[in-house]
PDB file of C-alpha atoms in Angstrom:
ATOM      1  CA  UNK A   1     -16.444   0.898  12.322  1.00 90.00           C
ATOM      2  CA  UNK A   2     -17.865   3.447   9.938  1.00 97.00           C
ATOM      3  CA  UNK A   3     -21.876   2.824   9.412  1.00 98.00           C
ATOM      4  CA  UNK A   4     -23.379   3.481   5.988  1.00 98.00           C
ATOM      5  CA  UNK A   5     -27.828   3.749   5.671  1.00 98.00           C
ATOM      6  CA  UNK A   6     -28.362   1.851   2.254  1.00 97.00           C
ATOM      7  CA  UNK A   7     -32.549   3.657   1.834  1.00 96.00           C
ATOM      8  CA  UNK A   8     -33.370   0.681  -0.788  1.00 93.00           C
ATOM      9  CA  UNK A   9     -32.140  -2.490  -1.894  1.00 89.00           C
ATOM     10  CA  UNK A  10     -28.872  -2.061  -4.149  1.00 91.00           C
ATOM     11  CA  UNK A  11     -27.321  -4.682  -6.011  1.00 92.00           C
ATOM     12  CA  UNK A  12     -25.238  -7.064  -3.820  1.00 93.00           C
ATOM     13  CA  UNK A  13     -22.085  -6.252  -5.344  1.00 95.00           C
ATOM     14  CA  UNK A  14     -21.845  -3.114  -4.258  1.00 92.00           C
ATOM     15  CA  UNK A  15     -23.115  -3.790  -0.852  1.00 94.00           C
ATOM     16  CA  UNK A  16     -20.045  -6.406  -0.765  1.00 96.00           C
ATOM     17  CA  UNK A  17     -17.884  -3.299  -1.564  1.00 95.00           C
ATOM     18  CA  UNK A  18     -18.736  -1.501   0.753  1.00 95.00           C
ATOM     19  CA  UNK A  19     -18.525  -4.145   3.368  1.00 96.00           C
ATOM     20  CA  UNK A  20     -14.880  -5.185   1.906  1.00 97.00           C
ATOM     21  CA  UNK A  21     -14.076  -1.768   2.846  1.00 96.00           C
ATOM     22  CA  UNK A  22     -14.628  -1.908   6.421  1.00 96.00           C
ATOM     23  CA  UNK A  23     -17.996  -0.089   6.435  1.00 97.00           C
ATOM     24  CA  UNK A  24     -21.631  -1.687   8.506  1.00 96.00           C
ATOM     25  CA  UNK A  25     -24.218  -1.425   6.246  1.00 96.00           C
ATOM     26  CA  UNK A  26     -28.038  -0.876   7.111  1.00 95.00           C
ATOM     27  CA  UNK A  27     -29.740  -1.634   4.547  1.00 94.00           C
ATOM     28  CA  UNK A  28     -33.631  -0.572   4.372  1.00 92.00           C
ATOM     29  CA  UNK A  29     -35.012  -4.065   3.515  1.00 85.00           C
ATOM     30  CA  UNK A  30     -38.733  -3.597   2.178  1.00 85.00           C
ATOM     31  CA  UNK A  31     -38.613  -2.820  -1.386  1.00 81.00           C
ATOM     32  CA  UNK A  32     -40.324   0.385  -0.852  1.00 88.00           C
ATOM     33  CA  UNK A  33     -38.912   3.698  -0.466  1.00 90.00           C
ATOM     34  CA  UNK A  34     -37.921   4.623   3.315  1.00 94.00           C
ATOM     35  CA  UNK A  35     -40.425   6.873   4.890  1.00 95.00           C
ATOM     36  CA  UNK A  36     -39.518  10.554   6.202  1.00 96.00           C
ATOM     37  CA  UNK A  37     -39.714   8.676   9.702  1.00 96.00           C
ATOM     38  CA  UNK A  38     -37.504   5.827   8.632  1.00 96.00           C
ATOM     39  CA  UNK A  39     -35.138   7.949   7.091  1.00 97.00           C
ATOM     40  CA  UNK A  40     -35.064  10.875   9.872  1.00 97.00           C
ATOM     41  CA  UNK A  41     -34.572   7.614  12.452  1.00 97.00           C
ATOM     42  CA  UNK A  42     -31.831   5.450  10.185  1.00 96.00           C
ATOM     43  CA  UNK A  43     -29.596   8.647   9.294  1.00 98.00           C
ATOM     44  CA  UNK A  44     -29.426   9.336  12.914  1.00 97.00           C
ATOM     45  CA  UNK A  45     -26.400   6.473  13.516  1.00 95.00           C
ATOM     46  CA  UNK A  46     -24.883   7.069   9.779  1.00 98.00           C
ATOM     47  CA  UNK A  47     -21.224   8.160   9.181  1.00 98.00           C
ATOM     48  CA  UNK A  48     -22.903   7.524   5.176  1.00 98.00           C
ATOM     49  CA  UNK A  49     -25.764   7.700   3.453  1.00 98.00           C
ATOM     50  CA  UNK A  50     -26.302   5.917   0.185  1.00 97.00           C
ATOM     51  CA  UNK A  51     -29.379   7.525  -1.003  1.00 96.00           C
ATOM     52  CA  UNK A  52     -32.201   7.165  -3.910  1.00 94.00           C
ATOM     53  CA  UNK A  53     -33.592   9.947  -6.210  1.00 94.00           C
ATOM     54  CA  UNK A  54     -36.971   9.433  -4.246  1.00 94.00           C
ATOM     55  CA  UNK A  55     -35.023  10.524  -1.104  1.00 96.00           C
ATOM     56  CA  UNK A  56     -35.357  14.346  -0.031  1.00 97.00           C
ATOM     57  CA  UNK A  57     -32.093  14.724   1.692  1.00 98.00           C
ATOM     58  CA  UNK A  58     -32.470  18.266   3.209  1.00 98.00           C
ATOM     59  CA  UNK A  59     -31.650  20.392   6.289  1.00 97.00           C
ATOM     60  CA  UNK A  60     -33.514  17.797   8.313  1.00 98.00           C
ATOM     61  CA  UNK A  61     -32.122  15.157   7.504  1.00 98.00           C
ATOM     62  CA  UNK A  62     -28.789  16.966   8.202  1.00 98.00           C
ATOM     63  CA  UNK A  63     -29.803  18.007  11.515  1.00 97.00           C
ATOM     64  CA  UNK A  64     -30.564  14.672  12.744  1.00 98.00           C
ATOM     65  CA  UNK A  65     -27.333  12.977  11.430  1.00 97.00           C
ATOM     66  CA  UNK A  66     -24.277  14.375  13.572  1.00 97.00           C
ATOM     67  CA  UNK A  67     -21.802  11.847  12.045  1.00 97.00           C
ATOM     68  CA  UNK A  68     -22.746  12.252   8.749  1.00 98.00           C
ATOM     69  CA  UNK A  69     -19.656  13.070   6.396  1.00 98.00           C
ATOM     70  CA  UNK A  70     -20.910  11.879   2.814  1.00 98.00           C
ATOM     71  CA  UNK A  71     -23.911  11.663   1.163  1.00 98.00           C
ATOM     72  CA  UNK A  72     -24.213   9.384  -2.210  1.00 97.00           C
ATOM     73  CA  UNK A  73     -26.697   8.782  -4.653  1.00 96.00           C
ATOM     74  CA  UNK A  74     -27.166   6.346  -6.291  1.00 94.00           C
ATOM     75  CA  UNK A  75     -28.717   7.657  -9.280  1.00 91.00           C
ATOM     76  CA  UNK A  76     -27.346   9.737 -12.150  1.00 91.00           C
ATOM     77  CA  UNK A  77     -28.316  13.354 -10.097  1.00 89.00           C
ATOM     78  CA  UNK A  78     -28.770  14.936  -6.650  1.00 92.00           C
ATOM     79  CA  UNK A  79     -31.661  17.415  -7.093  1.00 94.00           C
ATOM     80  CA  UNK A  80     -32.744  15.874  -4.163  1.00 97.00           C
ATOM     81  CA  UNK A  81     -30.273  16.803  -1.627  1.00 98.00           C
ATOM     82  CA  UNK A  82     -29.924  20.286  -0.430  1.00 98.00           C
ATOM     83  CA  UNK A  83     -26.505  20.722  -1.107  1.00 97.00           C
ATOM     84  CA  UNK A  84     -26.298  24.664   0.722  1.00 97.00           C
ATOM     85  CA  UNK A  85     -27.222  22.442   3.761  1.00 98.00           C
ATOM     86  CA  UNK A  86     -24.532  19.402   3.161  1.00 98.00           C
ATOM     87  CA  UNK A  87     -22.178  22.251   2.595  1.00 98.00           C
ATOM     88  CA  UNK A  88     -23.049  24.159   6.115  1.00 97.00           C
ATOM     89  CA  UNK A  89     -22.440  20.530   7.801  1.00 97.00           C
ATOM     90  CA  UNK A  90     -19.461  19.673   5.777  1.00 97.00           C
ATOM     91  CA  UNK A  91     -21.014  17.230   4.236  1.00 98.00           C
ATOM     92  CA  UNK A  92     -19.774  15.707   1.010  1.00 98.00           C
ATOM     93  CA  UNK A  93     -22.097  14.948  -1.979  1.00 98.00           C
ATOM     94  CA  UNK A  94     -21.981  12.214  -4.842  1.00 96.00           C
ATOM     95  CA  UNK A  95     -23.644  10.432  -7.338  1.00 93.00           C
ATOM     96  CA  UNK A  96     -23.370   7.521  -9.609  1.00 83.00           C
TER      97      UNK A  96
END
């Protein structure tokens, strides 16, 4: 089973997507931004990462995700993600 690292609370509906679909989801509970810790530790078992604006996906966060294949924000950008890195990995990159 695919896992997917939810950094914040999203609505339930499209948690319930997600899990329709087949994927785990982690979900970072407090309703607080993940730390760099958090994040460099949760990413580590993601095939996905459903990512926040306040999120600095970069090289490593990349480096510490081998099964990573898709990063998505959830927010109308991705200024935050280094997307020369997600490209180097084969990573793909989305938004909202």
């Amino acid at each position: 089973m695919k896992t997917v690292l939810v950094t914040r609370r999203i609505p339930d509906p499209g948690l319930a997507v997600l899990r329709q679909r087949g994927f785990r989801t982690i979900v970072h509970a407090p309703d607080r931004p993940m730390t760099r810790s958090e994040l460099l530790k949760g990413v580590a078992r993601a095939d996905g990462l459903l990512s926040q604006l306040v999120d600095r996906v970069d090289g490593a966060v990349f480096a510490a995700a081998p099964r990573l294949r898709v990063v998505a924000n959830y927010a109308v950008g991705h200024d935050n993600i280094d997307k020369e890195a997600a490209r180097a990995r084969g990573v793909t990159v989305t938004n909202t």
